[in-house]
């Protein structure tokens, strides 16, 4: 049976990570993989997580199964975190949330739900989008198309082209939107643009699927959820996939949630039974540990305060690096405008250099990024940011 299977091509990010590890040069800089790093280049366990984890372990008396829907307390806490206290859709009983194995699991469960409800559905993703959206969403059987989004000339959103594309979509088309900190471009919608997209989605009868993997790492915890909150209040049906990997630093614990907003409490209840069925057919139940930690943090005022501070530290570090990168690049390569980097949000930006220049940065300067020139801003450090800017200046001139 397995003789028929061919070898898969190597994953470009994993290849990049391996090349970085094998590079003996002391100046090497890893801007490839999408994890937060502090100024020492580490991705530490948050203090709030360590404390919550100790409390969870001290209290835990059993490892018996939880449930396909996951930890009910976690699901409720996530609804409050994402939609805010007293959100009208939650109050009206129109929201149901299922814990999922990371944001990826949430995206896949949501895609399965769409496929179940409407097997001919097409999901429309931004150009560009996070590469994993393609296999995660199409793996369910739904089709995928793209709408215009990033404007390389300004480093912002080509909002006119985006709206023009969305305007042409048929009723019932699913539109994937990044809740905040767009991956890979860092170009987010402004509040007024979110409002304009909402009006279009209402008028055209589209179904938004919001992917929020970076809440708190852009502008603020509530601010980053602006679009998700606005859409959940203003539309009959919305899906929101959330990840706790980055903002809680729980990457390997596979912690996330999918919230589905529907028209009535009765349809919400029916949807929950379908979500449970989907979970059972794929992985039965999500892993407990990360969700138990998040629930502990979000329901304990002291831990929550600590976590809010720690998310603030990560956010401020990224924003500071963006400002500093622009200043250093302006010094080293004054002929080229990199100021867009400071206008973007979250961990990623496109540096906007060619594939050959990316290769030159890697081979001559030991600076690693994906071929499309996506850089993880959090991979920069105060002691290598000038080196990075000098290297970029050398390859672009
Ligand atoms: C845009 C986006 N969505 C979702 C995820 C899901 O992450 P995870 O499955 O690790 O929670 C990521 C992680 O990199 C992401 O960048």
Coordinates of C-alpha atoms and ligand atoms in Angstrom, one line a residue:
X1 CA 0.0 0.0 0.0
X2 CA 2.6 2.6 1.0
X3 CA 4.9 1.8 -1.8
X4 CA 2.7 4.1 -3.9
X5 CA 3.5 7.2 -1.8
X6 CA 6.0 9.7 -3.0
X7 CA 8.2 11.8 -0.8
X8 CA 6.8 15.2 0.1
X9 CA 9.0 18.2 -0.8
X10 CA 10.7 19.7 2.3
X11 CA 8.8 22.4 4.2
X12 CA 10.6 25.7 3.4
X13 CA 10.3 27.0 7.0
X14 CA 11.7 23.8 8.5
X15 CA 14.5 23.9 5.9
X16 CA 15.3 27.5 6.9
X17 CA 15.3 26.6 10.6
X18 CA 17.7 23.7 9.9
X19 CA 20.0 25.9 7.8
X20 CA 20.0 28.5 10.6
X21 CA 20.9 25.9 13.3
X22 CA 23.7 24.6 11.1
X23 CA 25.2 28.1 10.5
X24 CA 28.3 28.5 12.8
X25 CA 28.6 32.3 12.3
X26 CA 28.1 34.2 15.6
X27 CA 26.4 37.1 13.8
X28 CA 23.5 34.9 12.5
X29 CA 20.0 36.3 12.8
X30 CA 16.8 34.2 12.7
X31 CA 13.9 36.2 11.3
X32 CA 12.2 33.1 9.9
X33 CA 10.1 31.1 12.2
X34 CA 7.0 32.9 13.7
X35 CA 7.5 32.8 17.4
X36 CA 7.9 35.7 19.8
X37 CA 11.4 36.2 21.1
X38 CA 12.7 38.5 23.9
X39 CA 15.8 40.6 23.6
X40 CA 18.0 37.5 24.5
X41 CA 16.4 35.7 21.6
X42 CA 14.5 33.3 23.9
X43 CA 10.8 32.3 23.8
X44 CA 10.3 32.0 27.5
X45 CA 7.4 30.6 29.5
X46 CA 5.4 33.5 30.8
X47 CA 5.4 34.1 34.5
X48 CA 1.6 34.0 34.6
X49 CA 1.7 30.7 32.8
X50 CA 4.2 29.2 35.2
X51 CA 2.1 30.3 38.2
X52 CA -1.2 29.1 36.7
X53 CA 0.4 25.8 35.7
X54 CA 1.6 25.2 39.3
X55 CA -1.9 25.9 40.6
X56 CA -3.5 23.6 38.0
X57 CA -1.1 20.8 38.8
X58 CA -1.6 21.2 42.6
X59 CA -5.3 21.0 42.2
X60 CA -5.6 18.2 39.6
X61 CA -6.7 14.9 41.0
X62 CA -7.4 13.1 37.8
X63 CA -6.4 12.9 34.1
X64 CA -9.7 11.4 33.1
X65 CA -11.4 12.7 29.9
X66 CA -12.8 16.2 29.8
X67 CA -15.2 16.5 26.8
X68 CA -15.2 16.9 23.0
X69 CA -16.2 20.5 23.6
X70 CA -13.2 20.9 25.9
X71 CA -13.1 22.8 29.1
X72 CA -16.4 24.7 29.5
X73 CA -14.8 27.3 31.8
X74 CA -12.0 28.0 29.3
X75 CA -14.6 28.3 26.5
X76 CA -16.5 30.9 28.5
X77 CA -13.3 32.8 29.5
X78 CA -12.3 32.9 25.8
X79 CA -15.6 34.3 24.8
X80 CA -15.1 37.1 27.3
X81 CA -11.5 37.7 26.1
X82 CA -12.4 37.8 22.5
X83 CA -15.8 39.5 22.5
X84 CA -15.5 41.5 25.7
X85 CA -17.8 41.5 28.8
X86 CA -21.5 41.6 28.0
X87 CA -21.2 41.4 24.2
X88 CA -24.7 41.5 22.7
X89 CA -24.3 38.3 20.7
X90 CA -23.1 36.4 23.8
X91 CA -25.9 37.9 25.9
X92 CA -28.5 36.9 23.2
X93 CA -27.3 33.3 23.4
X94 CA -26.1 33.4 19.8
X95 CA -22.5 32.3 20.4
X96 CA -21.1 28.8 21.0
X97 CA -17.4 28.1 21.6
X98 CA -15.5 24.8 21.3
X99 CA -12.0 24.4 22.6
X100 CA -9.6 23.3 19.8
X101 CA -6.1 22.0 19.4
X102 CA -4.5 25.4 18.7
X103 CA -5.6 28.1 16.2
X104 CA -4.9 25.6 13.5
X105 CA -7.4 23.1 15.0
X106 CA -10.0 25.9 15.3
X107 CA -9.5 26.9 11.7
X108 CA -10.0 23.3 10.6
X109 CA -13.0 22.7 12.7
X110 CA -14.6 25.9 11.4
X111 CA -13.8 24.8 7.8
X112 CA -15.4 21.4 8.5
X113 CA -18.5 23.1 9.8
X114 CA -18.8 25.3 6.7
X115 CA -18.3 22.2 4.5
X116 CA -21.0 20.4 6.4
X117 CA -23.5 23.2 6.1
X118 CA -22.6 24.1 2.5
X119 CA -20.4 21.5 0.6
X120 CA -20.0 23.9 -2.4
X121 CA -18.7 26.7 -0.2
X122 CA -15.7 28.8 -1.3
X123 CA -13.5 30.5 1.2
X124 CA -11.8 33.7 0.0
X125 CA -8.4 34.5 1.6
X126 CA -6.3 37.7 1.3
X127 CA -3.4 38.0 -1.1
X128 CA -1.1 37.1 0.5
X129 CA -2.2 35.1 3.5
X130 CA -0.6 32.8 6.0
X131 CA 0.5 29.8 4.0
X132 CA -1.1 27.3 6.3
X133 CA -4.5 28.7 5.7
X134 CA -4.6 26.9 2.3
X135 CA -4.2 23.3 3.5
X136 CA -6.1 23.9 6.8
X137 CA -9.2 25.2 5.0
X138 CA -9.2 23.2 1.8
X139 CA -8.5 20.0 3.8
X140 CA -12.2 20.1 4.7
X141 CA -13.2 19.9 1.1
X142 CA -14.2 23.6 0.6
X143 CA -12.7 25.5 -2.3
X144 CA -10.3 28.5 -1.9
X145 CA -10.0 31.7 -3.8
X146 CA -8.2 34.9 -3.2
X147 CA -9.0 38.6 -2.9
X148 CA -6.6 41.5 -3.3
X149 CA -5.2 42.8 0.0
X150 CA -1.6 44.0 0.4
X151 CA -0.2 47.0 -1.4
X152 CA 3.5 46.5 -1.7
X153 CA 3.9 50.2 -2.8
X154 CA 2.7 51.6 0.5
X155 CA 3.1 48.6 2.9
X156 CA -0.6 49.0 3.8
X157 CA -3.9 47.5 2.7
X158 CA -5.0 48.2 -0.9
X159 CA -8.5 48.9 0.5
X160 CA -10.0 49.9 -2.8
X161 CA -9.0 46.7 -4.5
X162 CA -10.0 44.6 -1.5
X163 CA -13.5 46.1 -1.5
X164 CA -13.9 45.8 -5.2
X165 CA -13.0 42.1 -4.9
X166 CA -15.4 41.4 -2.0
X167 CA -18.2 43.3 -3.8
X168 CA -18.1 40.7 -6.6
X169 CA -18.5 37.7 -4.3
X170 CA -21.8 35.7 -4.3
X171 CA -24.1 35.5 -1.3
X172 CA -22.9 32.9 1.2
X173 CA -19.2 33.2 0.2
X174 CA -16.9 32.8 3.2
X175 CA -14.3 35.6 3.6
X176 CA -11.3 34.9 5.8
X177 CA -10.1 38.0 7.6
X178 CA -7.2 38.3 10.0
X179 CA -8.5 39.8 13.2
X180 CA -5.3 41.7 13.8
X181 CA -1.5 41.5 13.1
X182 CA -2.0 40.2 9.5
X183 CA 0.4 37.3 8.8
X184 CA 2.6 37.7 6.7
X185 CA 2.3 41.5 6.0
X186 CA 1.5 43.3 9.3
X187 CA -0.9 45.4 7.3
X188 CA -4.2 45.7 9.3
X189 CA -7.6 47.3 8.6
X190 CA -8.3 50.5 10.4
X191 CA -11.5 50.7 12.5
X192 CA -13.2 52.7 9.8
X193 CA -12.2 50.1 7.2
X194 CA -13.6 47.3 9.4
X195 CA -16.9 49.3 9.5
X196 CA -16.9 49.6 5.7
X197 CA -16.2 45.9 5.3
X198 CA -19.0 45.1 7.7
X199 CA -21.4 47.2 5.6
X200 CA -20.3 45.4 2.5
X201 CA -20.6 41.9 4.1
X202 CA -24.1 42.8 5.4
X203 CA -25.2 44.0 2.0
X204 CA -23.7 41.1 0.1
X205 CA -24.7 38.4 2.6
X206 CA -21.2 37.1 3.0
X207 CA -20.0 34.9 5.9
X208 CA -16.8 36.2 7.7
X209 CA -14.4 33.7 9.2
X210 CA -12.0 35.7 11.4
X211 CA -8.7 34.3 12.3
X212 CA -7.2 35.9 15.5
X213 CA -3.9 34.4 16.4
X214 CA -2.3 37.6 17.9
X215 CA -4.8 39.3 20.2
X216 CA -2.9 41.7 22.4
X217 CA 0.3 41.8 20.3
X218 CA -0.9 44.6 18.0
X219 CA -2.5 47.6 19.6
X220 CA -4.1 46.2 22.8
X221 CA -6.1 43.3 24.0
X222 CA -9.5 45.0 23.4
X223 CA -8.3 47.1 20.4
X224 CA -7.1 44.0 18.5
X225 CA -10.5 42.4 18.9
X226 CA -12.3 45.4 17.4
X227 CA -13.2 43.7 14.1
X228 CA -14.3 40.4 15.7
X229 CA -16.5 42.3 18.2
X230 CA -18.0 44.6 15.6
X231 CA -18.8 41.7 13.2
X232 CA -20.2 39.5 15.9
X233 CA -22.6 42.3 16.9
X234 CA -23.6 43.3 13.4
X235 CA -24.0 40.0 11.5
X236 CA -26.2 36.9 11.7
X237 CA -23.3 34.5 11.2
X238 CA -19.6 34.7 11.9
X239 CA -16.8 32.2 12.7
X240 CA -13.9 33.3 14.9
X241 CA -10.8 31.0 15.3
X242 CA -8.6 32.0 18.2
X243 CA -5.1 30.9 19.1
X244 CA -3.4 31.1 22.6
X245 CA -0.1 30.1 21.1
X246 CA 1.5 33.6 20.8
X247 CA -0.3 35.8 23.4
X248 CA 0.0 33.1 26.1
X249 CA 3.2 31.6 24.8
X250 CA 1.5 28.2 24.8
X251 CA 2.6 27.1 21.4
X252 CA 3.3 23.4 22.0
X253 CA 0.3 23.0 24.3
X254 CA -2.0 23.4 21.3
X255 CA -4.5 25.7 22.8
X256 CA -7.2 27.5 20.8
X257 CA -10.9 28.0 20.4
X258 CA -13.5 28.3 17.7
X259 CA -16.5 30.6 18.4
X260 CA -19.5 30.4 16.0
X261 CA -22.1 33.2 16.0
X262 CA -25.4 32.3 14.5
X263 CA -28.8 33.8 14.2
X264 CA -30.7 32.3 17.1
X265 CA -30.0 30.4 20.3
X266 CA -31.6 27.4 18.8
X267 CA -29.3 27.4 15.7
X268 CA -26.4 28.1 18.0
X269 CA -27.3 25.0 20.0
X270 CA -27.6 22.9 16.9
X271 CA -24.2 24.1 15.6
X272 CA -22.6 23.2 18.9
X273 CA -23.8 19.6 18.5
X274 CA -22.2 19.6 15.0
X275 CA -19.0 21.0 16.3
X276 CA -18.8 18.3 18.8
X277 CA -19.4 15.7 16.1
X278 CA -16.7 17.2 14.0
X279 CA -14.2 17.1 16.9
X280 CA -15.1 13.5 17.6
X281 CA -14.5 12.5 14.0
X282 CA -11.1 14.2 13.9
X283 CA -9.4 14.0 17.3
X284 CA -12.2 13.2 19.8
X285 CA -11.1 15.7 22.4
X286 CA -8.7 18.6 22.6
X287 CA -5.6 18.5 24.9
X288 CA -6.5 19.9 28.3
X289 CA -3.3 21.3 29.8
X290 CA -3.0 24.6 28.0
X291 CA -6.7 25.4 28.2
X292 CA -6.6 24.7 32.0
X293 CA -3.7 27.2 32.3
X294 CA -5.5 29.9 30.3
X295 CA -8.7 29.4 32.3
X296 CA -6.7 29.8 35.5
X297 CA -5.1 33.0 34.3
X298 CA -8.3 34.6 33.0
X299 CA -10.4 33.8 36.1
X300 CA -7.8 34.8 38.7
X301 CA -7.4 38.6 39.0
X302 CA -3.8 38.5 40.1
X303 CA -2.7 36.1 37.3
X304 CA -4.8 38.0 34.8
X305 CA -3.1 41.3 35.8
X306 CA 0.3 39.6 35.4
X307 CA -0.6 38.2 32.0
X308 CA -1.9 41.6 30.8
X309 CA 1.4 43.1 31.8
X310 CA 3.4 40.4 30.1
X311 CA 1.3 40.7 26.8
X312 CA 2.0 44.5 27.1
X313 CA 5.7 43.9 27.4
X314 CA 5.7 41.7 24.3
X315 CA 3.6 44.2 22.4
X316 CA 5.8 47.2 23.4
X317 CA 8.9 45.3 22.5
X318 CA 7.6 44.5 19.0
X319 CA 6.4 48.2 18.5
X320 CA 9.8 49.4 19.8
X321 CA 11.7 47.1 17.4
X322 CA 9.6 48.4 14.5
X323 CA 10.5 52.0 15.3
X324 CA 14.1 51.1 15.8
X325 CA 14.3 49.1 12.6
X326 CA 12.9 52.0 10.6
X327 CA 15.4 54.4 12.2
X328 CA 18.4 52.0 11.6
X329 CA 17.3 51.3 8.0
X330 CA 16.9 55.1 7.4
X331 CA 20.5 55.6 8.6
X332 CA 21.9 52.7 6.6
X333 CA 19.8 52.9 3.4
X334 CA 18.5 56.5 3.3
X335 CA 17.7 56.1 -0.4
X336 CA 14.9 53.6 0.4
X337 CA 11.8 54.1 2.4
X338 CA 11.2 51.5 5.0
X339 CA 8.9 53.6 7.2
X340 CA 5.9 51.3 6.5
X341 CA 7.4 48.8 9.0
X342 CA 6.5 51.2 11.8
X343 CA 2.9 51.6 10.5
X344 CA 2.4 47.9 10.6
X345 CA 1.3 45.7 13.5
X346 CA 2.3 42.4 15.0
X347 CA 5.2 40.1 14.5
X348 CA 5.5 40.2 10.7
X349 CA 6.4 42.5 7.8
X350 CA 7.5 42.0 4.2
X351 CA 10.9 43.6 3.9
X352 CA 10.1 44.0 0.2
X353 CA 13.4 42.7 -1.2
X354 CA 13.8 40.2 -4.1
X355 CA 14.4 36.4 -3.7
X356 CA 18.0 37.0 -4.8
X357 CA 18.4 39.6 -2.1
X358 CA 16.9 37.3 0.5
X359 CA 19.5 34.7 -0.6
X360 CA 22.3 37.2 -0.4
X361 CA 21.2 38.2 3.1
X362 CA 21.3 34.5 4.1
X363 CA 24.5 33.5 2.3
X364 CA 26.6 36.7 2.9
X365 CA 25.2 38.1 6.1
X366 CA 23.7 35.0 7.9
X367 CA 20.3 36.7 8.1
X368 CA 17.5 34.1 7.7
X369 CA 14.0 34.9 6.4
X370 CA 11.5 33.2 4.1
X371 CA 11.9 33.6 0.3
X372 CA 9.1 36.1 0.1
X373 CA 11.1 38.4 2.5
X374 CA 8.7 38.0 5.4
X375 CA 10.6 38.9 8.6
X376 CA 9.7 38.1 12.2
X377 CA 10.3 41.5 13.8
X378 CA 10.6 39.8 17.2
X379 CA 13.6 38.0 15.9
X380 CA 15.6 41.2 16.0
X381 CA 17.5 42.2 19.2
X382 CA 19.0 45.5 20.4
X383 CA 22.5 44.0 19.7
X384 CA 21.8 42.9 16.1
X385 CA 19.4 45.5 14.7
X386 CA 22.1 47.8 13.4
X387 CA 23.9 44.8 11.8
X388 CA 20.6 43.8 10.2
X389 CA 20.1 47.3 8.8
X390 CA 23.6 47.5 7.5
X391 CA 23.2 44.1 5.8
X392 CA 19.9 45.1 4.2
X393 CA 21.5 48.4 3.0
X394 CA 24.3 46.4 1.3
X395 CA 22.0 44.1 -0.6
X396 CA 19.5 46.8 -1.7
X397 CA 22.2 49.2 -3.1
Ligands
LIG1 C1 -2.5 33.7 11.0 C2 -2.4 32.5 11.9 N1 -3.5 31.8 12.2 C3 -3.4 30.8 13.1 C4 -2.3 30.4 13.6 C5 -2.4 29.2 14.5 O1 -1.5 28.9 15.4 P1 -1.5 27.6 16.4 O2 -2.2 26.5 15.7 O3 -0.1 27.4 16.7 O4 -2.3 28.1 17.6 C6 -1.1 31.1 13.4 C7 0.2 30.6 13.9 O5 1.3 31.0 13.5 C8 -1.1 32.2 12.5 O6 -0.1 32.9 12.2

